[in-house]
PDB file of C-alpha atoms in Angstrom:
ATOM      1  CA  MET A   1      -7.348  -3.983  10.638  1.00 44.00           C
ATOM      2  CA  GLY A   2      -7.877  -0.709  13.188  1.00 44.00           C
ATOM      3  CA  VAL A   3      -4.922   0.923  14.867  1.00 42.00           C
ATOM      4  CA  MET A   4      -6.971  -0.743  17.906  1.00 41.00           C
ATOM      5  CA  GLU A   5      -6.806  -4.124  16.740  1.00 47.00           C
ATOM      6  CA  LYS A   6      -3.148  -3.660  15.312  1.00 48.00           C
ATOM      7  CA  ALA A   7      -2.488  -2.730  18.969  1.00 46.00           C
ATOM      8  CA  ASP A   8      -4.112  -5.504  20.551  1.00 48.00           C
ATOM      9  CA  ASP A   9      -2.312  -7.637  18.003  1.00 51.00           C
ATOM     10  CA  LEU A  10       1.039  -6.785  19.114  1.00 51.00           C
ATOM     11  CA  THR A  11       0.215  -6.830  23.025  1.00 46.00           C
ATOM     12  CA  SER A  12      -1.747 -10.048  23.026  1.00 51.00           C
ATOM     13  CA  SER A  13       1.193 -12.564  22.947  1.00 60.00           C
ATOM     14  CA  ASP A  14       4.512 -12.949  24.847  1.00 74.00           C
ATOM     15  CA  ALA A  15       7.569 -10.908  23.391  1.00 79.00           C
ATOM     16  CA  ARG A  16       8.372 -10.994  20.140  1.00 89.00           C
ATOM     17  CA  GLU A  17      11.856 -10.619  17.962  1.00 94.00           C
ATOM     18  CA  TYR A  18      12.390  -8.488  15.921  1.00 94.00           C
ATOM     19  CA  LEU A  19      15.152  -8.041  13.038  1.00 96.00           C
ATOM     20  CA  THR A  20      16.086  -4.000  12.831  1.00 95.00           C
ATOM     21  CA  PHE A  21      17.295  -2.634  10.133  1.00 95.00           C
ATOM     22  CA  ARG A  22      17.836   1.049   8.966  1.00 93.00           C
ATOM     23  CA  LEU A  23      16.609   3.144   6.273  1.00 91.00           C
ATOM     24  CA  ASP A  24      18.768   6.766   5.938  1.00 86.00           C
ATOM     25  CA  GLN A  25      18.148   7.742   9.505  1.00 86.00           C
ATOM     26  CA  GLU A  26      14.482   5.676  10.535  1.00 90.00           C
ATOM     27  CA  GLU A  27      15.057   2.094  12.018  1.00 93.00           C
ATOM     28  CA  TYR A  28      12.911  -0.705  11.100  1.00 94.00           C
ATOM     29  CA  GLY A  29      11.454  -3.974  12.581  1.00 95.00           C
ATOM     30  CA  ILE A  30      10.004  -7.109  11.459  1.00 95.00           C
ATOM     31  CA  ASP A  31       9.382 -10.394  12.380  1.00 94.00           C
ATOM     32  CA  ILE A  32      12.332 -12.324  12.503  1.00 96.00           C
ATOM     33  CA  LEU A  33      10.213 -15.203  11.434  1.00 95.00           C
ATOM     34  CA  LYS A  34       9.805 -13.760   8.189  1.00 96.00           C
ATOM     35  CA  VAL A  35      13.291 -13.890   7.291  1.00 96.00           C
ATOM     36  CA  GLN A  36      14.753 -16.871   5.558  1.00 95.00           C
ATOM     37  CA  GLU A  37      18.621 -14.711   5.143  1.00 96.00           C
ATOM     38  CA  ILE A  38      20.997 -12.109   4.611  1.00 96.00           C
ATOM     39  CA  ARG A  39      23.065 -11.772   2.435  1.00 95.00           C
ATOM     40  CA  GLY A  40      25.049  -9.048   1.053  1.00 94.00           C
ATOM     41  CA  TYR A  41      23.854  -7.081  -2.199  1.00 94.00           C
ATOM     42  CA  GLU A  42      24.424  -7.578  -5.605  1.00 92.00           C
ATOM     43  CA  PRO A  43      23.175  -6.403  -8.640  1.00 93.00           C
ATOM     44  CA  PRO A  44      20.066  -8.009  -9.551  1.00 95.00           C
ATOM     45  CA  THR A  45      19.151  -8.315 -13.257  1.00 95.00           C
ATOM     46  CA  ARG A  46      16.597  -5.514 -14.182  1.00 94.00           C
ATOM     47  CA  VAL A  47      12.980  -6.568 -15.109  1.00 91.00           C
ATOM     48  CA  ALA A  48      11.265  -4.388 -17.824  1.00 91.00           C
ATOM     49  CA  ASN A  49       8.661  -2.012 -16.987  1.00 89.00           C
ATOM     50  CA  ALA A  50       9.229  -2.937 -13.253  1.00 89.00           C
ATOM     51  CA  PRO A  51       8.174   0.286 -10.797  1.00 89.00           C
ATOM     52  CA  ASN A  52      11.105   2.294 -10.010  1.00 88.00           C
ATOM     53  CA  PHE A  53      11.634   0.464  -6.309  1.00 90.00           C
ATOM     54  CA  ILE A  54      11.769  -3.171  -7.806  1.00 92.00           C
ATOM     55  CA  LYS A  55      15.660  -3.684  -8.915  1.00 93.00           C
ATOM     56  CA  GLY A  56      15.440  -6.999 -10.571  1.00 95.00           C
ATOM     57  CA  VAL A  57      15.672 -10.680  -9.580  1.00 96.00           C
ATOM     58  CA  VAL A  58      18.269 -12.813  -8.636  1.00 96.00           C
ATOM     59  CA  ASN A  59      18.381 -16.441  -8.953  1.00 95.00           C
ATOM     60  CA  LEU A  60      19.007 -17.978  -5.185  1.00 94.00           C
ATOM     61  CA  ARG A  61      19.433 -21.184  -5.609  1.00 92.00           C
ATOM     62  CA  GLY A  62      17.256 -21.490  -8.535  1.00 94.00           C
ATOM     63  CA  THR A  63      14.335 -19.726  -6.962  1.00 92.00           C
ATOM     64  CA  ILE A  64      13.989 -16.507  -9.185  1.00 94.00           C
ATOM     65  CA  VAL A  65      13.840 -13.504  -6.731  1.00 95.00           C
ATOM     66  CA  PRO A  66      12.490 -10.068  -6.857  1.00 95.00           C
ATOM     67  CA  ILE A  67      14.743  -7.507  -5.179  1.00 96.00           C
ATOM     68  CA  VAL A  68      12.963  -3.971  -3.622  1.00 94.00           C
ATOM     69  CA  ASP A  69      14.707  -1.141  -2.364  1.00 93.00           C
ATOM     70  CA  MET A  70      12.954  -0.176   0.351  1.00 92.00           C
ATOM     71  CA  ARG A  71      14.854   3.224   0.064  1.00 92.00           C
ATOM     72  CA  LEU A  72      13.140   4.255  -2.878  1.00 89.00           C
ATOM     73  CA  LYS A  73       9.627   1.911  -2.412  1.00 88.00           C
ATOM     74  CA  PHE A  74      10.021   4.666   0.786  1.00 85.00           C
ATOM     75  CA  SER A  75      10.650   7.558  -0.911  1.00 82.00           C
ATOM     76  CA  CYS A  76      13.698   8.154   0.727  1.00 82.00           C
ATOM     77  CA  SER A  77      17.102  10.235  -0.561  1.00 77.00           C
ATOM     78  CA  LYS A  78      18.877   8.241  -3.457  1.00 74.00           C
ATOM     79  CA  ALA A  79      19.956   4.862  -2.435  1.00 72.00           C
ATOM     80  CA  GLU A  80      23.864   4.315  -2.384  1.00 82.00           C
ATOM     81  CA  TYR A  81      25.147   0.898  -2.448  1.00 89.00           C
ATOM     82  CA  ASN A  82      28.126   0.350   0.345  1.00 89.00           C
ATOM     83  CA  SER A  83      29.643  -2.924   2.231  1.00 88.00           C
ATOM     84  CA  PHE A  84      26.867  -2.061   4.591  1.00 89.00           C
ATOM     85  CA  THR A  85      23.834  -2.453   2.212  1.00 93.00           C
ATOM     86  CA  VAL A  86      22.341  -6.024   2.520  1.00 96.00           C
ATOM     87  CA  VAL A  87      19.028  -7.729   0.971  1.00 97.00           C
ATOM     88  CA  ILE A  88      17.324  -9.431   3.651  1.00 97.00           C
ATOM     89  CA  ILE A  89      15.408 -12.325   1.544  1.00 97.00           C
ATOM     90  CA  LEU A  90      12.024 -13.043   3.564  1.00 96.00           C
ATOM     91  CA  ASN A  91       9.688 -15.832   3.206  1.00 94.00           C
ATOM     92  CA  LEU A  92       5.715 -14.460   2.846  1.00 90.00           C
ATOM     93  CA  ARG A  93       3.212 -17.187   2.551  1.00 81.00           C
ATOM     94  CA  HIS A  94       3.869 -18.302  -1.206  1.00 78.00           C
ATOM     95  CA  ARG A  95       6.661 -16.250  -2.389  1.00 87.00           C
ATOM     96  CA  ILE A  96       9.912 -15.217  -1.524  1.00 93.00           C
ATOM     97  CA  VAL A  97      10.765 -11.764  -1.665  1.00 95.00           C
ATOM     98  CA  GLY A  98      14.267 -10.176  -1.402  1.00 96.00           C
ATOM     99  CA  ILE A  99      14.513  -6.330   0.421  1.00 96.00           C
ATOM    100  CA  VAL A 100      17.355  -4.120   0.246  1.00 96.00           C
ATOM    101  CA  VAL A 101      18.375  -1.614   3.145  1.00 95.00           C
ATOM    102  CA  ASP A 102      21.166   0.449   4.197  1.00 94.00           C
ATOM    103  CA  SER A 103      22.015  -2.299   7.529  1.00 94.00           C
ATOM    104  CA  VAL A 104      20.624  -4.804   9.497  1.00 95.00           C
ATOM    105  CA  SER A 105      21.556  -3.934  13.335  1.00 90.00           C
ATOM    106  CA  ASP A 106      20.267  -6.695  15.083  1.00 91.00           C
ATOM    107  CA  VAL A 107      17.563  -8.900  16.444  1.00 94.00           C
ATOM    108  CA  MET A 108      15.652  -7.421  19.221  1.00 91.00           C
ATOM    109  CA  GLU A 109      12.964  -8.832  21.654  1.00 91.00           C
ATOM    110  CA  LEU A 110      10.282  -6.504  22.431  1.00 89.00           C
ATOM    111  CA  PRO A 111       7.713  -7.371  25.417  1.00 88.00           C
ATOM    112  CA  PRO A 112       4.521  -6.172  24.895  1.00 85.00           C
ATOM    113  CA  GLU A 113       4.661  -3.115  27.419  1.00 86.00           C
ATOM    114  CA  SER A 114       7.083  -1.433  24.795  1.00 86.00           C
ATOM    115  CA  LEU A 115       4.935  -1.290  21.853  1.00 86.00           C
ATOM    116  CA  LYS A 116       2.961   1.208  21.110  1.00 87.00           C
ATOM    117  CA  ALA A 117       0.076   1.540  18.486  1.00 84.00           C
ATOM    118  CA  ALA A 118       1.527   3.634  15.334  1.00 76.00           C
ATOM    119  CA  PRO A 119      -0.061   7.159  14.988  1.00 72.00           C
ATOM    120  CA  ASP A 120      -2.625   7.718  11.911  1.00 68.00           C
ATOM    121  CA  ILE A 121      -1.201  10.142  10.190  1.00 62.00           C
ATOM    122  CA  ASP A 122      -0.474   9.853   6.175  1.00 55.00           C
ATOM    123  CA  SER A 123       3.146   8.886   5.301  1.00 56.00           C
ATOM    124  CA  VAL A 124       4.442   6.686   1.834  1.00 53.00           C
ATOM    125  CA  ILE A 125       4.366   4.053   3.893  1.00 65.00           C
ATOM    126  CA  ASP A 126       0.719   2.425   3.622  1.00 64.00           C
ATOM    127  CA  SER A 127      -0.815   2.939   7.552  1.00 70.00           C
ATOM    128  CA  ALA A 128      -2.164  -0.829   7.403  1.00 75.00           C
ATOM    129  CA  ALA A 129       1.576  -2.307   6.770  1.00 82.00           C
ATOM    130  CA  VAL A 130       3.065  -0.157   9.758  1.00 87.00           C
ATOM    131  CA  LEU A 131       2.032  -2.620  13.248  1.00 88.00           C
ATOM    132  CA  GLY A 132       3.020   0.410  15.746  1.00 89.00           C
ATOM    133  CA  LEU A 133       5.911   1.841  17.349  1.00 90.00           C
ATOM    134  CA  GLY A 134       9.051   0.180  19.612  1.00 90.00           C
ATOM    135  CA  SER A 135      10.865   1.028  22.052  1.00 86.00           C
ATOM    136  CA  LEU A 136      13.694  -0.240  24.181  1.00 81.00           C
ATOM    137  CA  GLY A 137      15.737   2.949  25.636  1.00 83.00           C
ATOM    138  CA  ASP A 138      16.605   5.320  23.744  1.00 86.00           C
ATOM    139  CA  ARG A 139      15.557   3.419  20.357  1.00 85.00           C
ATOM    140  CA  MET A 140      12.710   3.690  19.206  1.00 89.00           C
ATOM    141  CA  LEU A 141      11.753   1.007  15.946  1.00 91.00           C
ATOM    142  CA  ILE A 142       9.213   1.140  12.987  1.00 92.00           C
ATOM    143  CA  LEU A 143       7.723  -2.134  13.171  1.00 93.00           C
ATOM    144  CA  LEU A 144       6.136  -3.264   9.717  1.00 93.00           C
ATOM    145  CA  ASP A 145       4.070  -5.899   8.422  1.00 91.00           C
ATOM    146  CA  ILE A 146       6.648  -6.794   6.025  1.00 91.00           C
ATOM    147  CA  GLU A 147       3.688  -9.453   4.355  1.00 90.00           C
ATOM    148  CA  ARG A 148       1.339  -6.856   4.150  1.00 88.00           C
ATOM    149  CA  LEU A 149       3.933  -4.515   2.542  1.00 88.00           C
ATOM    150  CA  MET A 150       5.148  -7.363   0.181  1.00 88.00           C
ATOM    151  CA  SER A 151       1.365  -7.491  -1.211  1.00 82.00           C
ATOM    152  CA  ALA A 152       0.105  -4.127  -1.534  1.00 75.00           C
ATOM    153  CA  PRO A 153      -0.823  -3.607  -5.439  1.00 73.00           C
ATOM    154  CA  ASP A 154       1.735  -1.097  -5.930  1.00 70.00           C
ATOM    155  CA  MET A 155       4.133  -3.527  -5.619  1.00 70.00           C
ATOM    156  CA  GLY A 156       3.470  -6.212  -8.139  1.00 64.00           C
ATOM    157  CA  LEU A 157       4.482  -9.098  -6.540  1.00 59.00           C
ATOM    158  CA  VAL A 158       0.704 -10.268  -6.453  1.00 53.00           C
ATOM    159  CA  SER A 159       1.027 -14.366  -6.299  1.00 48.00           C
ATOM    160  CA  VAL A 160      -1.384 -15.957  -8.303  1.00 40.00           C
ATOM    161  CA  THR A 161      -2.258 -18.721  -5.532  1.00 40.00           C
ATOM    162  CA  GLU A 162      -3.820 -15.867  -2.891  1.00 40.00           C
TER     163      GLU A 162
END
């Protein structure tokens, strides 16, 4: 999907709601409809030979859920776990995945006019997984296509049903 198509996708409908969270000094937003629940951080069970950003798995009411540390995935400074650290449980097409973030801020409704296409620059985040930038007042959000990001080949989370 090109930058213009992503921009069209962002601005084509009414306002959307995004769950906002912090990683280091940056604030990100993901579609609230992908969020199943928010939980406090608990150390997961480590999985052998998993990439370093996959912290392990947890048993969530009978479902084994892989836990991805987004600070490690985005090459931020070393992750420190404290009382603000949370796991956002995502319900993506064929799988449940948890992402560890520094903190959850709030749910923001962004009108189409506050959304802009992301600049096409190299970064640790796959540019196809960045929907664009959202601004509301003095806040700037990096809006992520979390489903695409969690489906990237380096994640090792590809479902056999896809």
